[in-house]
Amino acid sequence: MQKMNYKDFLKHLKFELLQNIEDITPTNIVYTSDKLIFHSKNQFMRLLEFKLNQLYKQYLNNSSIEEIALSISEAFYRNENSNGSEYKLNNLAPEINSNDIKHYIMPQLIQKPDNMEDLSGIPHRPFYEFEIIYNVIIPKENSEGTMFVIDNNYMRDILKIDENELYNLAIHSIYSNKYFISVLGDYFLTQLADDDNYEKTKKELSFLSNSGGFESKCIKGIYAIQNVIDFYNTSAILNNNLLKNISEKLKTNLYIVPVTAHILLICKYNEFTPEEIQMALKIFGIQEEEDYLSSDIFIFNKESGELSELPTT
């Protein structure tokens, strides 16, 4: 039986999800260029994401759309029904005990809410105009692939630690993580690996790259940082050692932009101006991503190893 193309696969998958999950509407299911995202009333406690290229690969490897939708639906209900001390570790990850799970804590940058009471149920701390919250992310090879936001009850009753200890565990996690850095053009292509528009986009990027214009400068001179699981890449801004290493290899200070929860952009301080960076974000549509965070620019000083925010005018 002939397989559906990527676009038709996404359309049928969304239809199946709407059939399987009660009380969910099409507006609760969002497709970005590379992820399927579930939204609900509390964006801090109920964000659930799946990589589209992995789902499509499952389909190409003979998993039916119905089976994939059922698996996603089960993960959705596990996420919705989880609540602090009610978490059942045996259900989430049979191979991982409550002590080992501390190795899977990942920080996430979110926009500071207008009403800080929205964050009253979860541990958090400020970072410039953002807030840091904490996730447990267990890779697929160790379990079914579990991800949830840590709330106060879970921190206190399961992990048995306070927010300072939680922050230290999260920082240790990002310092221990492996990272990849790629030029913007290559990053775009990795995010479209199984998309029908891959070849078209590849040709367009190749043309722009060789054009000698501003787009060419951006494609070759702006870098994107990814961690090994490609989730919450923006948290790399908390990894001072990583930024120091990159600045030394590039032999300059860095401009850093935490554009979305998953996209952290870096470029050489001596090759771009802040105005050019803002122009690049608009040209490539990065500000239109679903999980958009900020266009604010940070500077990492190569000599002092300090991060500072560029004042906005």
PDB file of C-alpha atoms in Angstrom:
ATOM      1  CA  MET A   1       0.000   0.000   0.000  1.00  0.00           C
ATOM      2  CA  GLN A   2       1.384   3.386  -1.018  1.00  0.00           C
ATOM      3  CA  LYS A   3       2.364   5.662   1.844  1.00  0.00           C
ATOM      4  CA  MET A   4       0.917   9.145   2.243  1.00  0.00           C
ATOM      5  CA  ASN A   5       3.117  12.151   1.683  1.00  0.00           C
ATOM      6  CA  TYR A   6       4.137  14.203   4.695  1.00  0.00           C
ATOM      7  CA  LYS A   7       1.383  16.813   4.293  1.00  0.00           C
ATOM      8  CA  ASP A   8      -1.423  14.241   4.024  1.00  0.00           C
ATOM      9  CA  PHE A   9       0.037  12.288   6.947  1.00  0.00           C
ATOM     10  CA  LEU A  10      -0.206  15.363   9.197  1.00  0.00           C
ATOM     11  CA  LYS A  11      -3.788  16.043   8.112  1.00  0.00           C
ATOM     12  CA  HIS A  12      -4.917  12.473   8.845  1.00  0.00           C
ATOM     13  CA  LEU A  13      -3.000  12.355  12.117  1.00  0.00           C
ATOM     14  CA  LYS A  14      -4.730  15.504  13.360  1.00  0.00           C
ATOM     15  CA  PHE A  15      -8.105  14.023  12.408  1.00  0.00           C
ATOM     16  CA  GLU A  16      -7.361  10.857  14.410  1.00  0.00           C
ATOM     17  CA  LEU A  17      -6.226  12.857  17.431  1.00  0.00           C
ATOM     18  CA  LEU A  18      -9.440  14.884  17.417  1.00  0.00           C
ATOM     19  CA  GLN A  19     -11.391  11.603  17.382  1.00  0.00           C
ATOM     20  CA  ASN A  20      -9.346  10.015  20.188  1.00  0.00           C
ATOM     21  CA  ILE A  21      -9.093  12.884  22.675  1.00  0.00           C
ATOM     22  CA  GLU A  22     -12.259  14.229  24.252  1.00  0.00           C
ATOM     23  CA  ASP A  23     -12.726  17.961  24.904  1.00  0.00           C
ATOM     24  CA  ILE A  24      -9.928  18.987  22.568  1.00  0.00           C
ATOM     25  CA  THR A  25     -10.425  21.340  19.635  1.00  0.00           C
ATOM     26  CA  PRO A  26      -8.335  21.985  16.503  1.00  0.00           C
ATOM     27  CA  THR A  27      -6.973  25.150  18.140  1.00  0.00           C
ATOM     28  CA  ASN A  28      -5.438  23.025  20.918  1.00  0.00           C
ATOM     29  CA  ILE A  29      -3.276  21.150  18.390  1.00  0.00           C
ATOM     30  CA  VAL A  30      -0.569  23.251  16.765  1.00  0.00           C
ATOM     31  CA  TYR A  31       1.933  22.256  14.095  1.00  0.00           C
ATOM     32  CA  THR A  32       5.169  24.226  13.867  1.00  0.00           C
ATOM     33  CA  SER A  33       7.759  23.515  11.180  1.00  0.00           C
ATOM     34  CA  ASP A  34       9.061  20.521  13.150  1.00  0.00           C
ATOM     35  CA  LYS A  35       6.824  19.802  16.150  1.00  0.00           C
ATOM     36  CA  LEU A  36       3.300  18.819  17.148  1.00  0.00           C
ATOM     37  CA  ILE A  37       2.304  20.846  20.230  1.00  0.00           C
ATOM     38  CA  PHE A  38      -0.696  20.439  22.517  1.00  0.00           C
ATOM     39  CA  HIS A  39      -1.903  23.578  24.277  1.00  0.00           C
ATOM     40  CA  SER A  40      -4.336  23.886  27.146  1.00  0.00           C
ATOM     41  CA  LYS A  41      -5.541  26.551  29.588  1.00  0.00           C
ATOM     42  CA  ASN A  42      -2.396  26.395  31.725  1.00  0.00           C
ATOM     43  CA  GLN A  43       0.506  26.778  29.312  1.00  0.00           C
ATOM     44  CA  PHE A  44       3.077  26.261  32.072  1.00  0.00           C
ATOM     45  CA  MET A  45       1.778  22.932  33.315  1.00  0.00           C
ATOM     46  CA  ARG A  46       0.399  21.243  30.246  1.00  0.00           C
ATOM     47  CA  LEU A  47       2.741  21.724  27.291  1.00  0.00           C
ATOM     48  CA  LEU A  48       3.230  18.479  25.391  1.00  0.00           C
ATOM     49  CA  GLU A  49       5.355  18.217  22.249  1.00  0.00           C
ATOM     50  CA  PHE A  50       6.243  15.566  19.671  1.00  0.00           C
ATOM     51  CA  LYS A  51       8.791  15.760  16.857  1.00  0.00           C
ATOM     52  CA  LEU A  52       6.983  15.491  13.535  1.00  0.00           C
ATOM     53  CA  ASN A  53       9.865  13.916  11.639  1.00  0.00           C
ATOM     54  CA  GLN A  54      10.003  11.076  14.186  1.00  0.00           C
ATOM     55  CA  LEU A  55       6.253  10.503  13.924  1.00  0.00           C
ATOM     56  CA  TYR A  56       6.453  10.400  10.134  1.00  0.00           C
ATOM     57  CA  LYS A  57       9.372   7.946  10.300  1.00  0.00           C
ATOM     58  CA  GLN A  58       7.241   5.670  12.488  1.00  0.00           C
ATOM     59  CA  TYR A  59       4.560   5.794   9.793  1.00  0.00           C
ATOM     60  CA  LEU A  60       7.059   5.024   7.016  1.00  0.00           C
ATOM     61  CA  ASN A  61       8.325   2.097   9.126  1.00  0.00           C
ATOM     62  CA  ASN A  62       4.842   0.538   8.997  1.00  0.00           C
ATOM     63  CA  SER A  63       3.179   1.959  12.091  1.00  0.00           C
ATOM     64  CA  SER A  64      -0.363   2.920  11.191  1.00  0.00           C
ATOM     65  CA  ILE A  65      -1.676   6.432  11.710  1.00  0.00           C
ATOM     66  CA  GLU A  66      -4.229   4.970  14.132  1.00  0.00           C
ATOM     67  CA  GLU A  67      -1.445   3.379  16.219  1.00  0.00           C
ATOM     68  CA  ILE A  68       0.594   6.592  16.283  1.00  0.00           C
ATOM     69  CA  ALA A  69      -2.461   8.656  17.244  1.00  0.00           C
ATOM     70  CA  LEU A  70      -3.319   6.187  20.029  1.00  0.00           C
ATOM     71  CA  SER A  71       0.210   6.411  21.444  1.00  0.00           C
ATOM     72  CA  ILE A  72       0.063  10.223  21.405  1.00  0.00           C
ATOM     73  CA  SER A  73      -3.397  10.195  22.984  1.00  0.00           C
ATOM     74  CA  GLU A  74      -2.177   7.973  25.828  1.00  0.00           C
ATOM     75  CA  ALA A  75       0.753  10.338  26.444  1.00  0.00           C
ATOM     76  CA  PHE A  76      -1.687  13.265  26.424  1.00  0.00           C
ATOM     77  CA  TYR A  77      -3.889  11.695  29.102  1.00  0.00           C
ATOM     78  CA  ARG A  78      -0.875  10.711  31.229  1.00  0.00           C
ATOM     79  CA  ASN A  79       0.276  14.319  31.075  1.00  0.00           C
ATOM     80  CA  GLU A  80      -3.178  15.739  31.846  1.00  0.00           C
ATOM     81  CA  ASN A  81      -3.772  13.392  34.766  1.00  0.00           C
ATOM     82  CA  SER A  82      -0.371  13.802  36.384  1.00  0.00           C
ATOM     83  CA  ASN A  83      -0.430  16.064  39.419  1.00  0.00           C
ATOM     84  CA  GLY A  84       2.353  16.419  41.967  1.00  0.00           C
ATOM     85  CA  SER A  85       2.392  13.645  44.552  1.00  0.00           C
ATOM     86  CA  GLU A  86       0.043  11.614  42.351  1.00  0.00           C
ATOM     87  CA  TYR A  87       2.834  10.937  39.839  1.00  0.00           C
ATOM     88  CA  LYS A  88       3.479   7.216  39.500  1.00  0.00           C
ATOM     89  CA  LEU A  89       7.098   6.687  38.547  1.00  0.00           C
ATOM     90  CA  ASN A  90       6.457   3.057  37.672  1.00  0.00           C
ATOM     91  CA  ASN A  91       3.981   4.192  35.045  1.00  0.00           C
ATOM     92  CA  LEU A  92       6.195   6.968  33.701  1.00  0.00           C
ATOM     93  CA  ALA A  93       9.464   5.084  33.465  1.00  0.00           C
ATOM     94  CA  PRO A  94       9.705   1.563  34.889  1.00  0.00           C
ATOM     95  CA  GLU A  95      13.503   1.440  34.558  1.00  0.00           C
ATOM     96  CA  ILE A  96      14.145   4.725  36.397  1.00  0.00           C
ATOM     97  CA  ASN A  97      13.787   5.246  40.139  1.00  0.00           C
ATOM     98  CA  SER A  98      13.136   8.546  41.916  1.00  0.00           C
ATOM     99  CA  ASN A  99      16.843   9.090  42.551  1.00  0.00           C
ATOM    100  CA  ASP A 100      17.950   8.434  38.975  1.00  0.00           C
ATOM    101  CA  ILE A 101      15.232  10.671  37.584  1.00  0.00           C
ATOM    102  CA  LYS A 102      17.167  13.656  38.941  1.00  0.00           C
ATOM    103  CA  HIS A 103      19.568  13.152  36.008  1.00  0.00           C
ATOM    104  CA  TYR A 104      16.766  13.957  33.555  1.00  0.00           C
ATOM    105  CA  ILE A 105      15.885  17.449  34.777  1.00  0.00           C
ATOM    106  CA  MET A 106      16.017  20.116  32.073  1.00  0.00           C
ATOM    107  CA  PRO A 107      15.507  23.868  32.622  1.00  0.00           C
ATOM    108  CA  GLN A 108      13.228  25.805  30.289  1.00  0.00           C
ATOM    109  CA  LEU A 109      13.010  29.543  29.649  1.00  0.00           C
ATOM    110  CA  ILE A 110       9.497  30.970  29.406  1.00  0.00           C
ATOM    111  CA  GLN A 111       8.145  34.483  29.085  1.00  0.00           C
ATOM    112  CA  LYS A 112       7.437  36.104  32.428  1.00  0.00           C
ATOM    113  CA  PRO A 113       3.639  36.001  32.803  1.00  0.00           C
ATOM    114  CA  ASP A 114       1.643  39.171  33.401  1.00  0.00           C
ATOM    115  CA  ASN A 115       0.262  37.566  36.543  1.00  0.00           C
ATOM    116  CA  MET A 116       2.971  35.772  38.526  1.00  0.00           C
ATOM    117  CA  GLU A 117       0.218  33.854  40.333  1.00  0.00           C
ATOM    118  CA  ASP A 118       0.111  31.707  37.186  1.00  0.00           C
ATOM    119  CA  LEU A 119       3.411  30.226  38.354  1.00  0.00           C
ATOM    120  CA  SER A 120       2.412  29.734  41.973  1.00  0.00           C
ATOM    121  CA  GLY A 121       2.094  25.969  41.581  1.00  0.00           C
ATOM    122  CA  ILE A 122       5.525  25.316  40.084  1.00  0.00           C
ATOM    123  CA  PRO A 123       9.105  26.078  41.168  1.00  0.00           C
ATOM    124  CA  HIS A 124      10.683  28.894  39.165  1.00  0.00           C
ATOM    125  CA  ARG A 125      13.271  31.664  39.300  1.00  0.00           C
ATOM    126  CA  PRO A 126      13.875  34.848  37.284  1.00  0.00           C
ATOM    127  CA  PHE A 127      16.448  35.153  34.519  1.00  0.00           C
ATOM    128  CA  TYR A 128      16.466  38.669  33.069  1.00  0.00           C
ATOM    129  CA  GLU A 129      12.945  39.163  31.618  1.00  0.00           C
ATOM    130  CA  PHE A 130      12.305  35.397  31.585  1.00  0.00           C
ATOM    131  CA  GLU A 131      11.439  32.788  34.176  1.00  0.00           C
ATOM    132  CA  ILE A 132      13.197  29.423  34.483  1.00  0.00           C
ATOM    133  CA  ILE A 133      10.937  26.416  35.064  1.00  0.00           C
ATOM    134  CA  TYR A 134      11.928  22.750  35.199  1.00  0.00           C
ATOM    135  CA  ASN A 135      11.034  19.649  33.201  1.00  0.00           C
ATOM    136  CA  VAL A 136      11.694  15.953  33.458  1.00  0.00           C
ATOM    137  CA  ILE A 137      12.606  14.683  29.988  1.00  0.00           C
ATOM    138  CA  ILE A 138      13.304  10.968  29.639  1.00  0.00           C
ATOM    139  CA  PRO A 139      14.627  10.007  26.181  1.00  0.00           C
ATOM    140  CA  LYS A 140      12.809   7.361  24.176  1.00  0.00           C
ATOM    141  CA  GLU A 141      15.552   4.755  24.502  1.00  0.00           C
ATOM    142  CA  ASN A 142      15.056   4.678  28.289  1.00  0.00           C
ATOM    143  CA  SER A 143      11.256   4.601  28.321  1.00  0.00           C
ATOM    144  CA  GLU A 144       8.267   5.524  26.196  1.00  0.00           C
ATOM    145  CA  GLY A 145       9.603   9.056  25.967  1.00  0.00           C
ATOM    146  CA  THR A 146       8.260  10.997  28.932  1.00  0.00           C
ATOM    147  CA  MET A 147       8.139  14.760  29.432  1.00  0.00           C
ATOM    148  CA  PHE A 148       6.386  16.778  32.114  1.00  0.00           C
ATOM    149  CA  VAL A 149       6.779  20.041  33.995  1.00  0.00           C
ATOM    150  CA  ILE A 150       7.846  19.694  37.637  1.00  0.00           C
ATOM    151  CA  ASP A 151       5.350  21.200  40.058  1.00  0.00           C
ATOM    152  CA  ASN A 152       5.765  22.032  43.739  1.00  0.00           C
ATOM    153  CA  ASN A 153       4.267  18.764  44.964  1.00  0.00           C
ATOM    154  CA  TYR A 154       6.502  16.681  42.742  1.00  0.00           C
ATOM    155  CA  MET A 155       9.586  18.605  43.840  1.00  0.00           C
ATOM    156  CA  ARG A 156       8.707  18.249  47.513  1.00  0.00           C
ATOM    157  CA  ASP A 157       7.133  14.771  47.713  1.00  0.00           C
ATOM    158  CA  ILE A 158       8.934  12.803  44.992  1.00  0.00           C
ATOM    159  CA  LEU A 159      12.313  14.474  44.522  1.00  0.00           C
ATOM    160  CA  LYS A 160      12.392  15.670  48.159  1.00  0.00           C
ATOM    161  CA  ILE A 161      14.434  18.789  47.362  1.00  0.00           C
ATOM    162  CA  ASP A 162      13.924  22.554  47.295  1.00  0.00           C
ATOM    163  CA  GLU A 163      14.126  24.967  44.349  1.00  0.00           C
ATOM    164  CA  ASN A 164      17.813  25.760  44.910  1.00  0.00           C
ATOM    165  CA  GLU A 165      18.700  22.071  44.699  1.00  0.00           C
ATOM    166  CA  LEU A 166      16.413  21.701  41.680  1.00  0.00           C
ATOM    167  CA  TYR A 167      18.171  24.597  39.934  1.00  0.00           C
ATOM    168  CA  ASN A 168      21.596  23.076  40.648  1.00  0.00           C
ATOM    169  CA  LEU A 169      20.477  19.725  39.217  1.00  0.00           C
ATOM    170  CA  ALA A 170      19.144  21.459  36.096  1.00  0.00           C
ATOM    171  CA  ILE A 171      22.375  23.414  35.614  1.00  0.00           C
ATOM    172  CA  HIS A 172      24.402  20.230  36.079  1.00  0.00           C
ATOM    173  CA  SER A 173      22.232  18.624  33.391  1.00  0.00           C
ATOM    174  CA  ILE A 174      22.889  21.314  30.797  1.00  0.00           C
ATOM    175  CA  TYR A 175      26.607  21.363  31.634  1.00  0.00           C
ATOM    176  CA  SER A 176      26.686  17.581  31.102  1.00  0.00           C
ATOM    177  CA  ASN A 177      24.716  17.721  27.869  1.00  0.00           C
ATOM    178  CA  LYS A 178      26.200  17.418  24.397  1.00  0.00           C
ATOM    179  CA  TYR A 179      25.621  20.310  22.016  1.00  0.00           C
ATOM    180  CA  PHE A 180      25.795  20.834  18.281  1.00  0.00           C
ATOM    181  CA  ILE A 181      26.340  24.161  16.587  1.00  0.00           C
ATOM    182  CA  SER A 182      25.405  24.690  12.943  1.00  0.00           C
ATOM    183  CA  VAL A 183      25.049  27.630  10.602  1.00  0.00           C
ATOM    184  CA  LEU A 184      21.496  28.869  10.163  1.00  0.00           C
ATOM    185  CA  GLY A 185      21.051  27.381   6.685  1.00  0.00           C
ATOM    186  CA  ASP A 186      22.018  23.874   7.841  1.00  0.00           C
ATOM    187  CA  TYR A 187      19.824  24.205  10.929  1.00  0.00           C
ATOM    188  CA  PHE A 188      16.759  24.973   8.814  1.00  0.00           C
ATOM    189  CA  LEU A 189      17.405  21.872   6.701  1.00  0.00           C
ATOM    190  CA  THR A 190      17.732  19.569   9.726  1.00  0.00           C
ATOM    191  CA  GLN A 191      14.333  20.766  10.937  1.00  0.00           C
ATOM    192  CA  LEU A 192      12.772  19.948   7.550  1.00  0.00           C
ATOM    193  CA  ALA A 193      14.406  16.550   7.049  1.00  0.00           C
ATOM    194  CA  ASP A 194      11.124  14.735   6.271  1.00  0.00           C
ATOM    195  CA  ASP A 195       9.120  17.662   4.964  1.00  0.00           C
ATOM    196  CA  ASP A 196       7.771  17.690   1.404  1.00  0.00           C
ATOM    197  CA  ASN A 197       9.304  21.143   0.982  1.00  0.00           C
ATOM    198  CA  TYR A 198      12.796  19.937   1.874  1.00  0.00           C
ATOM    199  CA  GLU A 199      14.237  19.930  -1.655  1.00  0.00           C
ATOM    200  CA  LYS A 200      12.585  23.246  -2.532  1.00  0.00           C
ATOM    201  CA  THR A 201      13.898  24.844   0.660  1.00  0.00           C
ATOM    202  CA  LYS A 202      17.343  23.376   0.066  1.00  0.00           C
ATOM    203  CA  LYS A 203      17.493  24.964  -3.393  1.00  0.00           C
ATOM    204  CA  GLU A 204      16.263  28.312  -2.063  1.00  0.00           C
ATOM    205  CA  LEU A 205      18.837  28.310   0.743  1.00  0.00           C
ATOM    206  CA  SER A 206      21.578  27.316  -1.677  1.00  0.00           C
ATOM    207  CA  PHE A 207      20.636  30.202  -3.968  1.00  0.00           C
ATOM    208  CA  LEU A 208      20.559  32.682  -1.094  1.00  0.00           C
ATOM    209  CA  SER A 209      23.815  31.340   0.297  1.00  0.00           C
ATOM    210  CA  ASN A 210      25.587  32.035  -2.984  1.00  0.00           C
ATOM    211  CA  SER A 211      23.887  35.359  -3.645  1.00  0.00           C
ATOM    212  CA  GLY A 212      26.468  37.419  -1.774  1.00  0.00           C
ATOM    213  CA  GLY A 213      23.666  39.501  -0.206  1.00  0.00           C
ATOM    214  CA  PHE A 214      22.481  40.007   3.345  1.00  0.00           C
ATOM    215  CA  GLU A 215      20.602  36.686   3.381  1.00  0.00           C
ATOM    216  CA  SER A 216      23.842  34.930   2.435  1.00  0.00           C
ATOM    217  CA  LYS A 217      25.615  36.608   5.334  1.00  0.00           C
ATOM    218  CA  CYS A 218      22.929  35.398   7.739  1.00  0.00           C
ATOM    219  CA  ILE A 219      22.785  31.824   6.439  1.00  0.00           C
ATOM    220  CA  LYS A 220      26.554  31.472   6.769  1.00  0.00           C
ATOM    221  CA  GLY A 221      27.245  33.691   9.769  1.00  0.00           C
ATOM    222  CA  ILE A 222      24.420  33.084  12.257  1.00  0.00           C
ATOM    223  CA  TYR A 223      24.611  29.869  14.258  1.00  0.00           C
ATOM    224  CA  ALA A 224      21.972  27.767  16.019  1.00  0.00           C
ATOM    225  CA  ILE A 225      22.754  25.672  19.096  1.00  0.00           C
ATOM    226  CA  GLN A 226      21.062  22.307  19.661  1.00  0.00           C
ATOM    227  CA  ASN A 227      21.387  19.841  22.517  1.00  0.00           C
ATOM    228  CA  VAL A 228      21.445  16.118  21.865  1.00  0.00           C
ATOM    229  CA  ILE A 229      17.676  15.693  22.439  1.00  0.00           C
ATOM    230  CA  ASP A 230      16.809  18.913  20.551  1.00  0.00           C
ATOM    231  CA  PHE A 231      14.476  20.140  23.296  1.00  0.00           C
ATOM    232  CA  TYR A 232      14.656  23.493  25.089  1.00  0.00           C
ATOM    233  CA  ASN A 233      17.891  24.408  23.307  1.00  0.00           C
ATOM    234  CA  THR A 234      17.541  27.966  24.611  1.00  0.00           C
ATOM    235  CA  SER A 235      18.549  26.738  28.079  1.00  0.00           C
ATOM    236  CA  ALA A 236      22.111  26.566  26.687  1.00  0.00           C
ATOM    237  CA  ILE A 237      22.290  30.286  27.488  1.00  0.00           C
ATOM    238  CA  LEU A 238      22.704  29.158  31.118  1.00  0.00           C
ATOM    239  CA  ASN A 239      25.794  27.105  30.207  1.00  0.00           C
ATOM    240  CA  ASN A 240      28.642  29.556  30.725  1.00  0.00           C
ATOM    241  CA  ASN A 241      31.308  26.987  29.811  1.00  0.00           C
ATOM    242  CA  LEU A 242      29.646  26.326  26.457  1.00  0.00           C
ATOM    243  CA  LEU A 243      29.397  30.035  25.612  1.00  0.00           C
ATOM    244  CA  LYS A 244      33.010  30.570  26.670  1.00  0.00           C
ATOM    245  CA  ASN A 245      34.152  27.686  24.467  1.00  0.00           C
ATOM    246  CA  ILE A 246      32.228  28.984  21.439  1.00  0.00           C
ATOM    247  CA  SER A 247      33.515  32.539  21.867  1.00  0.00           C
ATOM    248  CA  GLU A 248      37.096  31.290  22.087  1.00  0.00           C
ATOM    249  CA  LYS A 249      36.724  29.163  18.959  1.00  0.00           C
ATOM    250  CA  LEU A 250      35.138  32.051  17.056  1.00  0.00           C
ATOM    251  CA  LYS A 251      37.756  34.412  18.564  1.00  0.00           C
ATOM    252  CA  THR A 252      35.270  37.141  19.412  1.00  0.00           C
ATOM    253  CA  ASN A 253      32.514  38.237  21.755  1.00  0.00           C
ATOM    254  CA  LEU A 254      29.073  36.847  20.938  1.00  0.00           C
ATOM    255  CA  TYR A 255      25.627  38.209  20.251  1.00  0.00           C
ATOM    256  CA  ILE A 256      23.047  35.734  21.610  1.00  0.00           C
ATOM    257  CA  VAL A 257      19.293  35.721  20.956  1.00  0.00           C
ATOM    258  CA  PRO A 258      16.903  33.320  22.798  1.00  0.00           C
ATOM    259  CA  VAL A 259      14.280  33.541  20.062  1.00  0.00           C
ATOM    260  CA  THR A 260      12.091  30.574  21.015  1.00  0.00           C
ATOM    261  CA  ALA A 261      12.114  27.823  23.645  1.00  0.00           C
ATOM    262  CA  HIS A 262      13.993  25.674  21.138  1.00  0.00           C
ATOM    263  CA  ILE A 263      16.027  28.138  19.053  1.00  0.00           C
ATOM    264  CA  LEU A 264      19.098  29.854  20.483  1.00  0.00           C
ATOM    265  CA  LEU A 265      20.917  31.938  17.890  1.00  0.00           C
ATOM    266  CA  ILE A 266      24.534  33.104  18.126  1.00  0.00           C
ATOM    267  CA  CYS A 267      26.663  35.292  15.877  1.00  0.00           C
ATOM    268  CA  LYS A 268      30.004  37.031  16.001  1.00  0.00           C
ATOM    269  CA  TYR A 269      29.978  40.398  17.720  1.00  0.00           C
ATOM    270  CA  ASN A 270      32.362  41.855  15.129  1.00  0.00           C
ATOM    271  CA  GLU A 271      30.380  40.706  12.071  1.00  0.00           C
ATOM    272  CA  PHE A 272      26.789  41.763  12.842  1.00  0.00           C
ATOM    273  CA  THR A 273      25.054  44.791  14.280  1.00  0.00           C
ATOM    274  CA  PRO A 274      21.985  44.533  16.522  1.00  0.00           C
ATOM    275  CA  GLU A 275      19.919  46.077  13.715  1.00  0.00           C
ATOM    276  CA  GLU A 276      21.066  43.380  11.282  1.00  0.00           C
ATOM    277  CA  ILE A 277      20.149  40.653  13.761  1.00  0.00           C
ATOM    278  CA  GLN A 278      16.627  42.041  14.141  1.00  0.00           C
ATOM    279  CA  MET A 279      16.340  42.240  10.358  1.00  0.00           C
ATOM    280  CA  ALA A 280      17.426  38.587  10.030  1.00  0.00           C
ATOM    281  CA  LEU A 281      14.759  37.449  12.508  1.00  0.00           C
ATOM    282  CA  LYS A 282      12.090  39.146  10.385  1.00  0.00           C
ATOM    283  CA  ILE A 283      13.420  37.956   7.009  1.00  0.00           C
ATOM    284  CA  PHE A 284      13.525  34.293   8.060  1.00  0.00           C
ATOM    285  CA  GLY A 285      10.214  34.430   9.962  1.00  0.00           C
ATOM    286  CA  ILE A 286      11.711  33.151  13.225  1.00  0.00           C
ATOM    287  CA  GLN A 287       9.614  35.607  15.251  1.00  0.00           C
ATOM    288  CA  GLU A 288       6.491  33.883  13.933  1.00  0.00           C
ATOM    289  CA  GLU A 289       7.300  30.520  15.538  1.00  0.00           C
ATOM    290  CA  GLU A 290       4.635  29.179  17.924  1.00  0.00           C
ATOM    291  CA  ASP A 291       6.956  29.062  20.949  1.00  0.00           C
ATOM    292  CA  TYR A 292       8.418  32.546  20.371  1.00  0.00           C
ATOM    293  CA  LEU A 293      10.223  34.001  23.385  1.00  0.00           C
ATOM    294  CA  SER A 294      12.058  37.212  22.608  1.00  0.00           C
ATOM    295  CA  SER A 295      14.050  39.282  20.136  1.00  0.00           C
ATOM    296  CA  ASP A 296      16.179  40.757  22.908  1.00  0.00           C
ATOM    297  CA  ILE A 297      19.902  40.482  22.306  1.00  0.00           C
ATOM    298  CA  PHE A 298      22.505  39.404  24.852  1.00  0.00           C
ATOM    299  CA  ILE A 299      26.265  39.896  24.697  1.00  0.00           C
ATOM    300  CA  PHE A 300      28.742  37.308  25.935  1.00  0.00           C
ATOM    301  CA  ASN A 301      32.149  38.784  26.717  1.00  0.00           C
ATOM    302  CA  LYS A 302      34.958  36.455  25.650  1.00  0.00           C
ATOM    303  CA  GLU A 303      37.488  37.830  28.122  1.00  0.00           C
ATOM    304  CA  SER A 304      35.380  38.156  31.267  1.00  0.00           C
ATOM    305  CA  GLY A 305      33.060  35.230  30.537  1.00  0.00           C
ATOM    306  CA  GLU A 306      30.082  37.374  31.528  1.00  0.00           C
ATOM    307  CA  LEU A 307      26.646  37.551  29.948  1.00  0.00           C
ATOM    308  CA  SER A 308      24.752  40.850  29.757  1.00  0.00           C
ATOM    309  CA  GLU A 309      21.627  42.072  28.045  1.00  0.00           C
ATOM    310  CA  LEU A 310      21.924  44.701  25.339  1.00  0.00           C
ATOM    311  CA  PRO A 311      19.842  47.721  26.361  1.00  0.00           C
ATOM    312  CA  THR A 312      16.795  48.227  24.147  1.00  0.00           C
ATOM    313  CA  THR A 313      16.201  51.640  22.618  1.00  0.00           C
TER     314      THR A 313
END
